CSV table of C-alpha atoms in Angstrom, one decimal:
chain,number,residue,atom,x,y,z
A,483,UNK,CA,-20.1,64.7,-46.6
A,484,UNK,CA,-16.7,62.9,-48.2
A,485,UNK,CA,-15.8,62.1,-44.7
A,486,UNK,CA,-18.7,59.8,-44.3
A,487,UNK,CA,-17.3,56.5,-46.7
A,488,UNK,CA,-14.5,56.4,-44.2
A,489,UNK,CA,-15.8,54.8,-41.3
A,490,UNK,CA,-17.9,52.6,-43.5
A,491,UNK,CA,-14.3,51.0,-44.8
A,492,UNK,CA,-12.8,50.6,-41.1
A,493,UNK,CA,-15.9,49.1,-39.9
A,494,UNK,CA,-16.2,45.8,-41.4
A,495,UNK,CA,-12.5,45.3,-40.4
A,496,UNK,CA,-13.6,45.7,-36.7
A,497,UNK,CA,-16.6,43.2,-37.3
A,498,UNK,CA,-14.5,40.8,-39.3
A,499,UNK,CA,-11.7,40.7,-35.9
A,500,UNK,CA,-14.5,40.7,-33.3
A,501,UNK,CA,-16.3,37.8,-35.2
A,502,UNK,CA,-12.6,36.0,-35.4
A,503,UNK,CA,-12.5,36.0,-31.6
A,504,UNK,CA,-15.8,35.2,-30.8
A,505,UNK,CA,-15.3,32.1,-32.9
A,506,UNK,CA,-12.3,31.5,-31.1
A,507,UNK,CA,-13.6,32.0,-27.7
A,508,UNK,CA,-16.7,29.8,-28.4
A,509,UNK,CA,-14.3,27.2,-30.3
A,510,UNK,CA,-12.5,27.3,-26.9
A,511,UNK,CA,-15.6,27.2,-24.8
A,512,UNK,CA,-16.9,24.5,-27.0
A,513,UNK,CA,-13.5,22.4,-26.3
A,514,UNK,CA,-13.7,22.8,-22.6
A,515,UNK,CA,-14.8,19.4,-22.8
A,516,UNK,CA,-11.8,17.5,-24.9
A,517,UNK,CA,-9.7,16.4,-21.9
A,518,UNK,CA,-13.0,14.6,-20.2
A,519,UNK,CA,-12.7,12.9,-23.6
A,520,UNK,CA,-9.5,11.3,-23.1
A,521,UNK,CA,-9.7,10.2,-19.6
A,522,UNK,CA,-13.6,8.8,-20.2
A,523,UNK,CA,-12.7,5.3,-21.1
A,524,UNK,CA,-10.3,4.5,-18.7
A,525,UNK,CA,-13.0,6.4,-15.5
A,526,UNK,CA,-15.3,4.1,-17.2
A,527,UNK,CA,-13.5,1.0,-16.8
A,528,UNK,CA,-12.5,2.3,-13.2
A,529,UNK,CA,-16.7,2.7,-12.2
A,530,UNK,CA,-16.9,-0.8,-13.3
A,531,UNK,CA,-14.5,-2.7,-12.1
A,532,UNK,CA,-13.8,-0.5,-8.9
A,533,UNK,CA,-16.5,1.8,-8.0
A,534,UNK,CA,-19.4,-0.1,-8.7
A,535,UNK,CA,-18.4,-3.4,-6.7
A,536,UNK,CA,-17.4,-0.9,-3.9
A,537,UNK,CA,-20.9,0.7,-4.2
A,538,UNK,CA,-22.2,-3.1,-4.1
A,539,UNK,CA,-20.3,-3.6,-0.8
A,540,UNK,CA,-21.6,-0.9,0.7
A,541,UNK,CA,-24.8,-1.9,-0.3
A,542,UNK,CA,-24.7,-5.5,1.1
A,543,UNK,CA,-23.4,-4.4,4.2
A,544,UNK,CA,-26.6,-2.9,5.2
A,545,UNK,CA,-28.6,-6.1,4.7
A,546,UNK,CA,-28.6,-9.7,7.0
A,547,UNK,CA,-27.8,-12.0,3.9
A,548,UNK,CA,-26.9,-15.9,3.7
A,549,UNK,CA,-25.8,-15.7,-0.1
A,550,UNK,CA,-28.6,-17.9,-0.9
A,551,UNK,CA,-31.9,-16.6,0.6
A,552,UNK,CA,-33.9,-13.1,0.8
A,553,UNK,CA,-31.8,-10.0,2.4
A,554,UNK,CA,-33.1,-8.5,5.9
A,555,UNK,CA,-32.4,-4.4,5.8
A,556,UNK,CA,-30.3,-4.3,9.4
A,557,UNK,CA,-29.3,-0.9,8.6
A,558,UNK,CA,-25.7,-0.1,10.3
A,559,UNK,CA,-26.4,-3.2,12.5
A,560,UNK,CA,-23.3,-5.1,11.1
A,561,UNK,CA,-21.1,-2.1,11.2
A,562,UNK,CA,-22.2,-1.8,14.9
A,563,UNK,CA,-21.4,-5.5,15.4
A,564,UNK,CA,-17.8,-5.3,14.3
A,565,UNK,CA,-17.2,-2.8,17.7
A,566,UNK,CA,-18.7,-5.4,19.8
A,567,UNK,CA,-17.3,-8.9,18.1
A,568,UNK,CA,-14.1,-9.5,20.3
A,569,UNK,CA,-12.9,-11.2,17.2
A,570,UNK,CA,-13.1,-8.4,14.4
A,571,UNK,CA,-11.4,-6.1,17.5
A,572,UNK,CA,-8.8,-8.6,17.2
A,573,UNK,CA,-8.4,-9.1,14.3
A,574,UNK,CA,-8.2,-5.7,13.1
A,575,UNK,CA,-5.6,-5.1,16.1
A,576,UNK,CA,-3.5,-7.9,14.5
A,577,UNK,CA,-3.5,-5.9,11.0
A,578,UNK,CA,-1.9,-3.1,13.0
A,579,UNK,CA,0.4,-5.1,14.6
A,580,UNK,CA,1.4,-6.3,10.7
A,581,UNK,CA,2.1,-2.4,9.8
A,582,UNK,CA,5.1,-2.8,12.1
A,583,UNK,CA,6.4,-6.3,10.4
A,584,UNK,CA,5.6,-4.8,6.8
A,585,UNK,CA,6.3,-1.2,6.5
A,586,UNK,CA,7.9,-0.2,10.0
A,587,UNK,CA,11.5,-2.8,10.3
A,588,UNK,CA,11.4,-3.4,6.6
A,589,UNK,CA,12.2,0.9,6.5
A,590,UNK,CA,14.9,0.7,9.1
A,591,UNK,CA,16.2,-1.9,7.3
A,592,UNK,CA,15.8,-0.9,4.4
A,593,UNK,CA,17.4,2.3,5.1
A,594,UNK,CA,20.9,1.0,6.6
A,595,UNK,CA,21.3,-1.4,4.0
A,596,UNK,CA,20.3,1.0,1.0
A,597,UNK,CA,23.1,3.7,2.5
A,598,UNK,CA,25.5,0.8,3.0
A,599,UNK,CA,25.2,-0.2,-0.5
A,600,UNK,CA,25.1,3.3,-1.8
A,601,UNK,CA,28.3,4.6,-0.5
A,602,UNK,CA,30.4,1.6,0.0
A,603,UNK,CA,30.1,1.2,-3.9
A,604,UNK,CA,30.0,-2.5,-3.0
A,605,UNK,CA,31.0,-4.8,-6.0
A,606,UNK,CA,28.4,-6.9,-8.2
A,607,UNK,CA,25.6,-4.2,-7.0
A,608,UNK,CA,23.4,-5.4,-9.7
A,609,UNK,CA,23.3,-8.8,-8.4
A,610,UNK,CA,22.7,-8.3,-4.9
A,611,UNK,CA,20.2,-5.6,-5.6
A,612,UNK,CA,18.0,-8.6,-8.0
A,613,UNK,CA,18.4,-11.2,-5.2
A,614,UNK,CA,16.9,-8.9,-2.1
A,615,UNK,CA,14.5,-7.6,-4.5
A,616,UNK,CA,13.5,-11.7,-5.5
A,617,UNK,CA,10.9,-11.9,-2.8
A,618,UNK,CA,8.7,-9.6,-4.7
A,619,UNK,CA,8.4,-11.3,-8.2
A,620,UNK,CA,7.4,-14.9,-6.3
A,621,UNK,CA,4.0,-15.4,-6.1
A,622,UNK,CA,3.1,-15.2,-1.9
A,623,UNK,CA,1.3,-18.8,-2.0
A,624,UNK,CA,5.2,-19.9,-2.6
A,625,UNK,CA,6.5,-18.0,-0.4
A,626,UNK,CA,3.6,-19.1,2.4
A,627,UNK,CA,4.6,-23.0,1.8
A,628,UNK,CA,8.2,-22.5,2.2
A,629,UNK,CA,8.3,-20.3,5.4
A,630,UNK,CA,5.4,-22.7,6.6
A,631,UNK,CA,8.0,-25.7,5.9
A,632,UNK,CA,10.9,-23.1,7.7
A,633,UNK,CA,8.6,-23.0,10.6
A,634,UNK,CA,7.5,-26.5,11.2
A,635,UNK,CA,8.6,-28.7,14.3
A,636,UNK,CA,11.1,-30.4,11.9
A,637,UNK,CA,11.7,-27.4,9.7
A,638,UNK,CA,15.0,-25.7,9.0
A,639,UNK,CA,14.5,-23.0,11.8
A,640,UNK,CA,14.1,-25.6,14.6
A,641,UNK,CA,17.0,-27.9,13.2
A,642,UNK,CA,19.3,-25.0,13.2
A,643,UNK,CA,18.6,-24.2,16.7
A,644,UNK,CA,19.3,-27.8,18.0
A,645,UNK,CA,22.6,-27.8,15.6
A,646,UNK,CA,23.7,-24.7,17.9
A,647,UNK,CA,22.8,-25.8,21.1
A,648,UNK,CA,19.4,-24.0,21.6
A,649,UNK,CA,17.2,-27.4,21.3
A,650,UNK,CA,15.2,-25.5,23.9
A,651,UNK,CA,13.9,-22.7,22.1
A,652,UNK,CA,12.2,-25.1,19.5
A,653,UNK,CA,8.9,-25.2,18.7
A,654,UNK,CA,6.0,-25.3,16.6
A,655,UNK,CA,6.4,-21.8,15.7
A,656,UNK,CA,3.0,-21.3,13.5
A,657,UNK,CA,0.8,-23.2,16.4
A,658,UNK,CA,2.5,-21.0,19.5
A,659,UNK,CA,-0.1,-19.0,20.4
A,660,UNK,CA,2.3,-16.3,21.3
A,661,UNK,CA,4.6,-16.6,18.6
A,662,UNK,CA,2.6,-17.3,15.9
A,663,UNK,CA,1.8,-13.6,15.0
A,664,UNK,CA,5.1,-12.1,15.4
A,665,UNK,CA,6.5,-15.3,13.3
A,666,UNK,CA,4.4,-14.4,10.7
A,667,UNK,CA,4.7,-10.9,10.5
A,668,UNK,CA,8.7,-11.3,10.3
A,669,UNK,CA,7.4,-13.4,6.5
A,670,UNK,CA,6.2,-9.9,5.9
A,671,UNK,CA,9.3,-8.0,6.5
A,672,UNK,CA,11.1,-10.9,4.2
A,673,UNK,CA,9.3,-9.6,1.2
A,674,UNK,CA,9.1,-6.1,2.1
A,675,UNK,CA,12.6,-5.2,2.9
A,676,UNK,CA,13.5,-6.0,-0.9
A,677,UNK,CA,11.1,-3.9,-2.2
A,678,UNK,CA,12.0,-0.4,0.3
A,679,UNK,CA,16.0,-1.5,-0.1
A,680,UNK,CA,15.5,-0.7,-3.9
A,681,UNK,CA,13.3,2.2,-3.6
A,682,UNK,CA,15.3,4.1,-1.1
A,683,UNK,CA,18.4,3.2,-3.3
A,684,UNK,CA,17.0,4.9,-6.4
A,685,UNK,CA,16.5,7.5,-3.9
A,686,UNK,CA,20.2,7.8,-2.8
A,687,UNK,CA,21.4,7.4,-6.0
A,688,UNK,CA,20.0,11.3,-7.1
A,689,UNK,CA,22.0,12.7,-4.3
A,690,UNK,CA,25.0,15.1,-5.4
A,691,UNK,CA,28.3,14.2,-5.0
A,692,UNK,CA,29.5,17.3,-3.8
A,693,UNK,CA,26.9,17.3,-0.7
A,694,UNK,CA,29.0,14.1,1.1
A,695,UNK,CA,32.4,15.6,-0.2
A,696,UNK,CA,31.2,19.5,1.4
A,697,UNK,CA,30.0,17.6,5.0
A,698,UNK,CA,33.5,15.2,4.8
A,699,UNK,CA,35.0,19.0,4.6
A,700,UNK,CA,33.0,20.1,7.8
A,701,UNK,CA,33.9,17.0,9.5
A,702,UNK,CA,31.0,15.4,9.2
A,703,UNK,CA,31.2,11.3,9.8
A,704,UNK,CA,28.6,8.6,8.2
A,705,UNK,CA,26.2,9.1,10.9
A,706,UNK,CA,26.3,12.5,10.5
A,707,UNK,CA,25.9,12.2,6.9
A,708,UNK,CA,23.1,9.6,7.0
A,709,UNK,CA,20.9,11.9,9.1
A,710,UNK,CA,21.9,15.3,7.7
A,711,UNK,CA,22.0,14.5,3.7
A,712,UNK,CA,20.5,11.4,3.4
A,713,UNK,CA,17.2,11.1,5.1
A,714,UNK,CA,16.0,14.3,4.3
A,715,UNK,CA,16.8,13.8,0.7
A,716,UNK,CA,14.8,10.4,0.7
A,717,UNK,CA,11.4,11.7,2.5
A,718,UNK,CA,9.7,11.3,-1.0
A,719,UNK,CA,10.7,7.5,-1.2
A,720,UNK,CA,10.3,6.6,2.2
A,721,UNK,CA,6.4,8.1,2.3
A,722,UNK,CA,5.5,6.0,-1.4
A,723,UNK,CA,7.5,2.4,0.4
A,724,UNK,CA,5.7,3.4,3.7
A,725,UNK,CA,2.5,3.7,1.7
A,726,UNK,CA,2.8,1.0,-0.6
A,727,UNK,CA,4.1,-1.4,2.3
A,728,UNK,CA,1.3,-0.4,4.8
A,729,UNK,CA,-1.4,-1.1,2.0
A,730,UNK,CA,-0.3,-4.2,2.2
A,731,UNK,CA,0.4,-5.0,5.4
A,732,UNK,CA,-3.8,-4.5,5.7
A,733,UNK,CA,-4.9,-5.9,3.2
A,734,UNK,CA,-2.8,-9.8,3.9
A,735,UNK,CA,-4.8,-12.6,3.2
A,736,UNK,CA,-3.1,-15.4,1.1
A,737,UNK,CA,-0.1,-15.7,3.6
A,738,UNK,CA,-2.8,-16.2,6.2
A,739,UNK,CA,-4.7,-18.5,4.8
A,740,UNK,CA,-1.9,-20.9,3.6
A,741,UNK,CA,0.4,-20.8,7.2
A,742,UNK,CA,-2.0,-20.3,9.7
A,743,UNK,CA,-5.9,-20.1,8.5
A,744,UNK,CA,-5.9,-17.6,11.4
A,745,UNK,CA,-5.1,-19.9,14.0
A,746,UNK,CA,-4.4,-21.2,16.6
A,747,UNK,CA,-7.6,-20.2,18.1
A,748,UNK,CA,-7.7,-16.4,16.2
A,749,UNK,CA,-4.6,-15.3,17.4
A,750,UNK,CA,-3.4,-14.6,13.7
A,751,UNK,CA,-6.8,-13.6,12.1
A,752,UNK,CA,-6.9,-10.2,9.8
A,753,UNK,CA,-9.6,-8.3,8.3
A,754,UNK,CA,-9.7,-9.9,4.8
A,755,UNK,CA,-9.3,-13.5,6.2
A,756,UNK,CA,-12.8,-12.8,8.5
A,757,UNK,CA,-14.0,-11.3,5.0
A,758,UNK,CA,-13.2,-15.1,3.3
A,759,UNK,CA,-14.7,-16.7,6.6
A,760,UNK,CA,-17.8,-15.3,7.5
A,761,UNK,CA,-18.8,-14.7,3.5
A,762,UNK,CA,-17.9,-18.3,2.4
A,763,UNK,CA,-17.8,-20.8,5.3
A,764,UNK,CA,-20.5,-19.0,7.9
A,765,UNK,CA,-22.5,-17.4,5.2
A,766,UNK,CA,-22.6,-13.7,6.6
A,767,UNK,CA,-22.6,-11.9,3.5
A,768,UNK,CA,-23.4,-8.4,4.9
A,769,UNK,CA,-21.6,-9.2,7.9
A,770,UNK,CA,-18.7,-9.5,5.8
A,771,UNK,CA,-19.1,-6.8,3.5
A,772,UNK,CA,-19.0,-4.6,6.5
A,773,UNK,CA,-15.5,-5.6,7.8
A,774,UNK,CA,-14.8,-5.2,3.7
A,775,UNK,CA,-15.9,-1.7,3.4
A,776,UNK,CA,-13.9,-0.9,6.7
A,777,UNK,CA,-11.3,-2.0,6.1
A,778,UNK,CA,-11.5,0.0,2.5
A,779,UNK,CA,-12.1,3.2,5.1
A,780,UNK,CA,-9.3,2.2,7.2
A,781,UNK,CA,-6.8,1.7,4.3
A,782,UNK,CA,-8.0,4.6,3.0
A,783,UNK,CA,-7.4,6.7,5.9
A,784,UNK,CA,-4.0,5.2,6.9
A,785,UNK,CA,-2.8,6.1,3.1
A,786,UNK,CA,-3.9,9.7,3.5
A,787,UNK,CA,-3.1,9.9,6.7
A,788,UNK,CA,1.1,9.2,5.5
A,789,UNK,CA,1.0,10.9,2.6
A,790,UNK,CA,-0.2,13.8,3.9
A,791,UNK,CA,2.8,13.7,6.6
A,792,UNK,CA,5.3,12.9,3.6
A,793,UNK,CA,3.9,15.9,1.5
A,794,UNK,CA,4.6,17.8,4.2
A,795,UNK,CA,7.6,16.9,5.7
A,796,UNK,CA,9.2,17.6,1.7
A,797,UNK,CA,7.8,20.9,1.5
């Protein structure tokens, strides 16, 4: 009988700790949400400036539109076109032919001249590293109307080869049909190469001191060194500047449209400038969508494709 009050007294306890942690689970439970809290503004700003036109793209695409008058549903019509339009083939050849100009050299190059600078412990560092990295700050619209000046019949490039005795190799370089892409492209690896250079130097930079002064030990020479310490320490650098480079290599359209307008003929026509063309001076709004959304895919692909390599080349 006096045993009885006992268990009474230890019993609320029990209840009062369970109730604690079923509070706290369900406070926990009822917080599950908080983080979606903090990134909802900035998604929603992404949906509508990103996601939604991207959505409208896709959208248009499917219809025959001027811009002007009622859509026609096509279906995938104008996705079907682009494999049959010798054009889009060629221009989307020509936007793989820039990956080489913009990402490609601008690596290689990038690469020597970023271990050059690294461990010669060349003087005034600072200054040449601002002036190969100037290319990137200047709007490409400048940099289009001086290389277009560089290339013209009287420009700089031709004047220099008469000075040195090659009069013959001069030419209108942006209205050769054969030398109008490559001349181009080498534009992009002028403003690329500053941008990898400084990338791959912050890369070089984190490298141990003791790893060149252990393979000098071994008998290791520069070469040795470049391919045994340095590349694999920079895989992470060289997959963002191959991505970032890449990117946009495909999407190019101002340094088109100011050199070349795709010309002569199409022979320097990309993706985004047949966007501009058939949406504003043809009126093939879905048309042009189309090449836009592939493009988007292809990008997209290419991107994943890299980092995918990079992720696991590191690991």
């Amino acid at each position: 009988m006096q045993s009885s009050p006992a268990p009474a007294k230890s019993a609320r306890p029990e209840r009062s700790a369970s109730g604690r942690s079923g509070s706290r689970r369900s406070a926990r439970e009822g917080r599950w949400f908080t983080p979606y809290l903090y990134i909802l503004p900035a998604f929603i700003v992404y949906g509508i400036f990103l996601l939604f036109p991207l959505g409208r793209a896709v959208h248009l695409s499917l219809f025959d539109w001027d811009g002007l008058t009622l859509a026609t549903f096509v279906g995938a019509d104008n996705y079907i076109s682009i494999l049959h339009d010798e054009r889009l083939r060629a221009a989307f050849g020509h936007a793989l032919v820039f990956v080489i100009f913009y990402a490609i050299l601008p690596v290689c190059i990038g690469l020597m001249m970023a271990a050059i600078l690294t461990r010669a412990r060349v003087r005034g560092l600072s200054i040449f590293r601002t002036v190969i990295f100037l290319p990137q700050v200047i709007a490409m619209v400048v940099v289009a109307i001086a290389w277009r000046q560089i290339y013209a019949p009287n420009g700089s490039l031709n004047n220099l080869l008469r000075a040195v005795g090659l009069g013959d190799f001069a030419r209108a370089w942006l209205g050769d049909y054969t030398f109008a892409l490559p001349a181009v492209g080498l534009v992009g690896t002028w403003v690329s190469t500053g941008l990898v250079t400084v990338l791959l130097m912050a890369g070089m930079a984190k490298i141990p001191v003791e790893h060149f002064e252990s393979a000098r030990l071994d008998g290791a020479g520069p070469i040795r060194e470049f391919f045994s310490i340095i590349l694999p320490a920079v895989r992470a650098e060289i997959t963002v500047a191959l991505t970032l480079t890449i990117v946009a290599s495909l999407k190019t359209f101002d340094l088109i449209y100011v050199t070349t307008a795709g010309g002569p003929g199409s022979s320097t026509t990309v993706p985004s400038y047949e966007v501009y063309r058939r949406a504003f001076e043809l009126g093939q709004v879905g048309s042009a969508a189309a090449v836009g959304v592939t493009l988007t895919a292809l990008i997209f692909v290419i991107s994943l494709v890299v980092n995918k390599i990079g992720d696991r080349a590191s690991s």
